[in-house]
PDB file of C-alpha atoms in Angstrom:
ATOM      1  CA  ALA F   1       0.000   0.000   0.000  1.00  0.00           C
ATOM      2  CA  ALA F   2       2.905   2.370   0.717  1.00  0.00           C
ATOM      3  CA  LEU F   3       3.961   2.616  -2.919  1.00  0.00           C
ATOM      4  CA  TYR F   4       0.416   3.088  -4.173  1.00  0.00           C
ATOM      5  CA  LEU F   5       0.214   6.025  -1.772  1.00  0.00           C
ATOM      6  CA  LEU F   6       3.592   7.259  -3.036  1.00  0.00           C
ATOM      7  CA  VAL F   7       2.202   7.182  -6.592  1.00  0.00           C
ATOM      8  CA  LEU F   8      -0.752   9.243  -5.365  1.00  0.00           C
ATOM      9  CA  VAL F   9       1.651  11.714  -3.701  1.00  0.00           C
ATOM     10  CA  ALA F  10       3.511  11.938  -7.024  1.00  0.00           C
ATOM     11  CA  PHE F  11       0.391  12.802  -9.007  1.00  0.00           C
ATOM     12  CA  LEU F  12      -0.904  15.245  -6.385  1.00  0.00           C
ATOM     13  CA  GLY F  13       2.519  16.898  -6.262  1.00  0.00           C
ATOM     14  CA  ALA F  14       2.679  17.154 -10.044  1.00  0.00           C
ATOM     15  CA  PHE F  15      -0.733  18.826 -10.099  1.00  0.00           C
ATOM     16  CA  ASP F  16       0.276  21.185  -7.260  1.00  0.00           C
ATOM     17  CA  THR F  17       3.463  22.147  -9.085  1.00  0.00           C
ATOM     18  CA  LEU F  18       1.975  22.579 -12.542  1.00  0.00           C
ATOM     19  CA  TYR F  19      -1.272  24.261 -11.574  1.00  0.00           C
ATOM     20  CA  TYR F  20      -0.501  26.277  -8.453  1.00  0.00           C
ATOM     21  CA  HIS F  21       3.245  26.943  -8.579  1.00  0.00           C
ATOM     22  CA  GLU F  22       3.587  27.324 -12.339  1.00  0.00           C
ATOM     23  CA  TRP F  23       0.252  28.433 -13.789  1.00  0.00           C
ATOM     24  CA  ARG F  24      -1.362  30.400 -10.951  1.00  0.00           C
ATOM     25  CA  ALA F  25       1.577  31.822  -8.961  1.00  0.00           C
ATOM     26  CA  ARG F  26       4.200  31.648 -11.735  1.00  0.00           C
ATOM     27  CA  LEU F  27       6.850  31.264  -9.048  1.00  0.00           C
ATOM     28  CA  PRO F  28       9.860  30.948 -11.384  1.00  0.00           C
ATOM     29  CA  ALA F  29       9.033  34.382 -12.823  1.00  0.00           C
ATOM     30  CA  LEU F  30       9.038  36.098  -9.429  1.00  0.00           C
ATOM     31  CA  GLY F  31      12.810  36.247  -9.452  1.00  0.00           C
ATOM     32  CA  PRO F  32      14.638  36.995  -6.197  1.00  0.00           C
ATOM     33  CA  ARG F  33      11.355  37.555  -4.338  1.00  0.00           C
ATOM     34  CA  ALA F  34      10.590  33.802  -4.490  1.00  0.00           C
ATOM     35  CA  ARG F  35      14.171  32.589  -3.997  1.00  0.00           C
ATOM     36  CA  SER F  36      13.541  30.955  -0.595  1.00  0.00           C
ATOM     37  CA  GLU F  37      10.404  29.154  -1.739  1.00  0.00           C
ATOM     38  CA  LEU F  38      12.026  27.952  -4.965  1.00  0.00           C
ATOM     39  CA  GLN F  39      15.070  26.659  -3.076  1.00  0.00           C
ATOM     40  CA  LEU F  40      12.851  24.751  -0.635  1.00  0.00           C
ATOM     41  CA  HIS F  41      10.857  23.288  -3.508  1.00  0.00           C
ATOM     42  CA  ALA F  42      14.097  22.199  -5.181  1.00  0.00           C
ATOM     43  CA  LEU F  43      15.311  20.440  -2.034  1.00  0.00           C
ATOM     44  CA  ARG F  44      11.992  18.633  -1.696  1.00  0.00           C
ATOM     45  CA  ASP F  45      12.075  17.754  -5.393  1.00  0.00           C
ATOM     46  CA  PHE F  46      15.483  16.107  -4.975  1.00  0.00           C
ATOM     47  CA  VAL F  47      14.248  14.131  -1.950  1.00  0.00           C
ATOM     48  CA  TYR F  48      11.240  12.947  -3.940  1.00  0.00           C
ATOM     49  CA  ALA F  49      13.427  12.054  -6.930  1.00  0.00           C
ATOM     50  CA  VAL F  50      15.381   9.653  -4.703  1.00  0.00           C
ATOM     51  CA  LEU F  51      12.201   8.225  -3.149  1.00  0.00           C
ATOM     52  CA  PHE F  52      10.384   7.788  -6.474  1.00  0.00           C
ATOM     53  CA  ALA F  53      13.402   6.201  -8.180  1.00  0.00           C
ATOM     54  CA  GLY F  54      14.591   4.126  -5.239  1.00  0.00           C
ATOM     55  CA  LEU F  55      11.673   2.726  -3.277  1.00  0.00           C
ATOM     56  CA  PRO F  56      10.058   0.781  -6.154  1.00  0.00           C
ATOM     57  CA  TRP F  57      13.305  -1.064  -6.897  1.00  0.00           C
ATOM     58  CA  VAL F  58      15.681  -1.054  -3.927  1.00  0.00           C
ATOM     59  CA  ALA F  59      15.618  -2.174  -0.287  1.00  0.00           C
ATOM     60  CA  TRP F  60      17.642   0.096   2.020  1.00  0.00           C
ATOM     61  CA  GLU F  61      18.969  -2.511   4.423  1.00  0.00           C
ATOM     62  CA  GLY F  62      20.745  -2.288   7.763  1.00  0.00           C
ATOM     63  CA  TRP F  63      22.365   1.033   8.542  1.00  0.00           C
ATOM     64  CA  TYR F  64      21.529   2.354   5.045  1.00  0.00           C
ATOM     65  CA  LEU F  65      17.981   2.517   6.321  1.00  0.00           C
ATOM     66  CA  VAL F  66      19.073   5.482   8.454  1.00  0.00           C
ATOM     67  CA  LEU F  67      19.684   7.414   5.214  1.00  0.00           C
ATOM     68  CA  LEU F  68      16.201   6.589   3.958  1.00  0.00           C
ATOM     69  CA  VAL F  69      14.562   7.539   7.255  1.00  0.00           C
ATOM     70  CA  ALA F  70      16.533  10.812   7.196  1.00  0.00           C
ATOM     71  CA  LEU F  71      15.144  11.538   3.710  1.00  0.00           C
ATOM     72  CA  LEU F  72      11.589  10.647   4.758  1.00  0.00           C
ATOM     73  CA  LEU F  73      11.811  12.927   7.805  1.00  0.00           C
ATOM     74  CA  ALA F  74      13.605  15.680   5.873  1.00  0.00           C
ATOM     75  CA  GLU F  75      10.591  15.861   3.575  1.00  0.00           C
ATOM     76  CA  VAL F  76       8.337  16.499   6.580  1.00  0.00           C
ATOM     77  CA  VAL F  77      10.622  19.254   7.915  1.00  0.00           C
ATOM     78  CA  LEU F  78      10.967  20.858   4.467  1.00  0.00           C
ATOM     79  CA  THR F  79       7.189  20.786   4.007  1.00  0.00           C
ATOM     80  CA  LEU F  80       6.543  22.487   7.343  1.00  0.00           C
ATOM     81  CA  TRP F  81       9.220  25.076   6.612  1.00  0.00           C
ATOM     82  CA  ASP F  82       7.700  25.604   3.158  1.00  0.00           C
ATOM     83  CA  PHE F  83       4.293  26.384   4.711  1.00  0.00           C
ATOM     84  CA  VAL F  84       5.880  29.282   6.613  1.00  0.00           C
ATOM     85  CA  VAL F  85       7.962  30.535   3.684  1.00  0.00           C
ATOM     86  CA  GLU F  86       5.006  30.399   1.270  1.00  0.00           C
ATOM     87  CA  ASP F  87       2.988  32.680   3.530  1.00  0.00           C
ATOM     88  CA  TRP F  88       5.848  35.160   3.688  1.00  0.00           C
ATOM     89  CA  ILE F  89       6.652  35.077  -0.065  1.00  0.00           C
ATOM     90  CA  ARG F  90       3.066  35.135  -1.287  1.00  0.00           C
ATOM     91  CA  LYS F  91       1.629  37.759   1.078  1.00  0.00           C
ATOM     92  CA  PRO F  92       2.303  40.607  -1.411  1.00  0.00           C
ATOM     93  CA  LEU F  93       0.565  38.507  -4.089  1.00  0.00           C
ATOM     94  CA  GLY F  94      -2.613  38.071  -2.061  1.00  0.00           C
ATOM     95  CA  GLY F  95      -1.483  34.981  -0.165  1.00  0.00           C
ATOM     96  CA  VAL F  96      -1.454  31.269  -0.870  1.00  0.00           C
ATOM     97  CA  TYR F  97      -4.499  30.141  -2.870  1.00  0.00           C
ATOM     98  CA  ALA F  98      -7.206  28.422  -0.812  1.00  0.00           C
ATOM     99  CA  GLY F  99      -7.209  25.422  -3.146  1.00  0.00           C
ATOM    100  CA  GLU F 100      -3.443  25.170  -2.836  1.00  0.00           C
ATOM    101  CA  ARG F 101      -3.723  25.059   0.973  1.00  0.00           C
ATOM    102  CA  VAL F 102      -6.288  22.275   0.662  1.00  0.00           C
ATOM    103  CA  MET F 103      -4.007  20.435  -1.784  1.00  0.00           C
ATOM    104  CA  HIS F 104      -1.086  20.728   0.639  1.00  0.00           C
ATOM    105  CA  GLY F 105      -3.264  19.344   3.432  1.00  0.00           C
ATOM    106  CA  ILE F 106      -4.340  16.386   1.306  1.00  0.00           C
ATOM    107  CA  MET F 107      -0.750  15.737   0.243  1.00  0.00           C
ATOM    108  CA  GLY F 108       0.366  15.789   3.890  1.00  0.00           C
ATOM    109  CA  ILE F 109      -2.317  13.286   4.869  1.00  0.00           C
ATOM    110  CA  VAL F 110      -1.440  10.947   1.992  1.00  0.00           C
ATOM    111  CA  TYR F 111       2.295  11.233   2.770  1.00  0.00           C
ATOM    112  CA  GLY F 112       1.574  10.421   6.428  1.00  0.00           C
ATOM    113  CA  ALA F 113      -0.437   7.377   5.370  1.00  0.00           C
ATOM    114  CA  MET F 114       2.454   6.322   3.129  1.00  0.00           C
ATOM    115  CA  LEU F 115       4.852   6.618   6.086  1.00  0.00           C
ATOM    116  CA  ALA F 116       2.559   4.519   8.275  1.00  0.00           C
ATOM    117  CA  ASN F 117       2.323   1.854   5.578  1.00  0.00           C
ATOM    118  CA  ILE F 118       6.056   1.673   4.907  1.00  0.00           C
ATOM    119  CA  VAL F 119       6.962   0.901   8.548  1.00  0.00           C
ATOM    120  CA  PRO F 120       6.689  -2.919   8.167  1.00  0.00           C
ATOM    121  CA  ALA F 121       9.169  -2.869   5.269  1.00  0.00           C
ATOM    122  CA  LEU F 122      11.509  -0.607   7.250  1.00  0.00           C
ATOM    123  CA  ARG F 123      11.488  -3.053  10.172  1.00  0.00           C
ATOM    124  CA  THR F 124      12.382  -5.898   7.827  1.00  0.00           C
ATOM    125  CA  TRP F 125      15.162  -3.902   6.157  1.00  0.00           C
ATOM    126  CA  TRP F 126      16.656  -2.841   9.509  1.00  0.00           C
ATOM    127  CA  ALA F 127      17.200  -6.485  10.499  1.00  0.00           C
ATOM    128  CA  LYS F 128      19.309  -7.225   7.399  1.00  0.00           C
ATOM    129  CA  PRO F 129      23.015  -6.591   6.753  1.00  0.00           C
ATOM    130  CA  THR F 130      23.854  -3.068   5.627  1.00  0.00           C
ATOM    131  CA  GLY F 131      23.538  -2.496   1.901  1.00  0.00           C
ATOM    132  CA  PHE F 132      21.237  -1.810  -0.978  1.00  0.00           C
ATOM    133  CA  ALA F 133      19.416  -4.835  -2.378  1.00  0.00           C
ATOM    134  CA  TYR F 134      17.637  -5.078  -5.695  1.00  0.00           C
ATOM    135  CA  SER F 135      14.109  -5.783  -4.532  1.00  0.00           C
ATOM    136  CA  PRO F 136      11.300  -4.765  -6.906  1.00  0.00           C
ATOM    137  CA  ALA F 137       8.287  -3.675  -4.876  1.00  0.00           C
ATOM    138  CA  PRO F 138       5.113  -5.774  -5.028  1.00  0.00           C
ATOM    139  CA  ILE F 139       3.360  -3.371  -7.387  1.00  0.00           C
ATOM    140  CA  SER F 140       2.944  -3.608 -11.127  1.00  0.00           C
ATOM    141  CA  GLU F 141       6.010  -3.022 -13.235  1.00  0.00           C
ATOM    142  CA  ALA F 142       4.093  -0.243 -14.999  1.00  0.00           C
ATOM    143  CA  LEU F 143       3.702   1.654 -11.708  1.00  0.00           C
ATOM    144  CA  ARG F 144       7.390   1.170 -10.911  1.00  0.00           C
ATOM    145  CA  TRP F 145       8.200   2.779 -14.271  1.00  0.00           C
ATOM    146  CA  VAL F 146       5.659   5.554 -13.678  1.00  0.00           C
ATOM    147  CA  LEU F 147       7.565   6.371 -10.492  1.00  0.00           C
ATOM    148  CA  ILE F 148      10.847   6.404 -12.438  1.00  0.00           C
ATOM    149  CA  LEU F 149       9.331   8.908 -14.891  1.00  0.00           C
ATOM    150  CA  MET F 150       8.027  10.943 -11.955  1.00  0.00           C
ATOM    151  CA  ALA F 151      11.539  10.862 -10.436  1.00  0.00           C
ATOM    152  CA  VAL F 152      12.994  12.302 -13.638  1.00  0.00           C
ATOM    153  CA  GLY F 153      10.261  14.946 -13.812  1.00  0.00           C
ATOM    154  CA  VAL F 154      10.588  16.036 -10.199  1.00  0.00           C
ATOM    155  CA  PHE F 155      14.387  16.120 -10.498  1.00  0.00           C
ATOM    156  CA  LEU F 156      14.154  18.384 -13.562  1.00  0.00           C
ATOM    157  CA  SER F 157      11.606  20.550 -11.742  1.00  0.00           C
ATOM    158  CA  GLY F 158      14.083  20.908  -8.879  1.00  0.00           C
ATOM    159  CA  VAL F 159      16.876  21.912 -11.241  1.00  0.00           C
ATOM    160  CA  ARG F 160      14.584  24.479 -12.844  1.00  0.00           C
ATOM    161  CA  ASP F 161      13.569  25.882  -9.449  1.00  0.00           C
ATOM    162  CA  LEU F 162      17.227  26.226  -8.440  1.00  0.00           C
ATOM    163  CA  CYS F 163      18.022  27.965 -11.722  1.00  0.00           C
ATOM    164  CA  ALA F 164      15.064  30.333 -11.283  1.00  0.00           C
ATOM    165  CA  ALA F 165      16.093  31.013  -7.668  1.00  0.00           C
ATOM    166  CA  ALA F 166      19.578  31.900  -8.920  1.00  0.00           C
ATOM    167  CA  GLY F 167      18.117  34.192 -11.585  1.00  0.00           C
ATOM    168  CA  ILE F 168      19.623  32.235 -14.463  1.00  0.00           C
ATOM    169  CA  ARG F 169      18.441  33.591 -17.774  1.00  0.00           C
ATOM    170  CA  TYR F 170      15.429  31.843 -19.345  1.00  0.00           C
ATOM    171  CA  SER F 171      14.849  29.666 -16.258  1.00  0.00           C
ATOM    172  CA  ALA F 172      11.420  31.267 -15.763  1.00  0.00           C
ATOM    173  CA  TRP F 173      10.287  30.287 -19.270  1.00  0.00           C
ATOM    174  CA  PRO F 174       7.520  30.468 -20.447  1.00  0.00           C
ATOM    175  CA  TRP F 175       6.753  33.193 -17.903  1.00  0.00           C
ATOM    176  CA  VAL F 176       8.114  36.723 -18.082  1.00  0.00           C
ATOM    177  CA  THR F 177      10.501  37.430 -15.220  1.00  0.00           C
ATOM    178  CA  GLN F 178       9.389  40.221 -12.910  1.00  0.00           C
ATOM    179  CA  LYS F 179      11.991  42.907 -12.250  1.00  0.00           C
ATOM    180  CA  GLN F 180      12.704  43.675  -8.606  1.00  0.00           C
TER     181      GLN F 180
END
């Protein structure tokens, strides 16, 4: 069930990014004003890229599990920090959209359910010798590949957010960059 919930998180996150961050708020075009939010989004994107690409295929066994747990918890901390930063960044724009707040709440609930459902696998992995083991998850191969595609997409989104945060030319495309 954990990976089905992770797939749901992936699709909800893609919608949140494309609709709210890109289309409605046009965050990459805000330039330096949105730097903090874009950097946080990039960090979360890189965490999700590892989770989406790794969990469907690899068991994090023994002490390597500590790295995975650190990533899972880092996502929670980054999300909570992002809630605060979004309010600060978006206040001059009229605030965070109501639908976006609801989406973030739903995503948090689904992520929490995913964490609760992954605990049995984590217990099993902890008892094994330290290492990564090829261990395709008990979901369809198609869903494992969907998560790989989502990993690539979220990684590229993170790179774009970092570029936009740094003010790199054309990184806000297709939006027009706002001058500060």
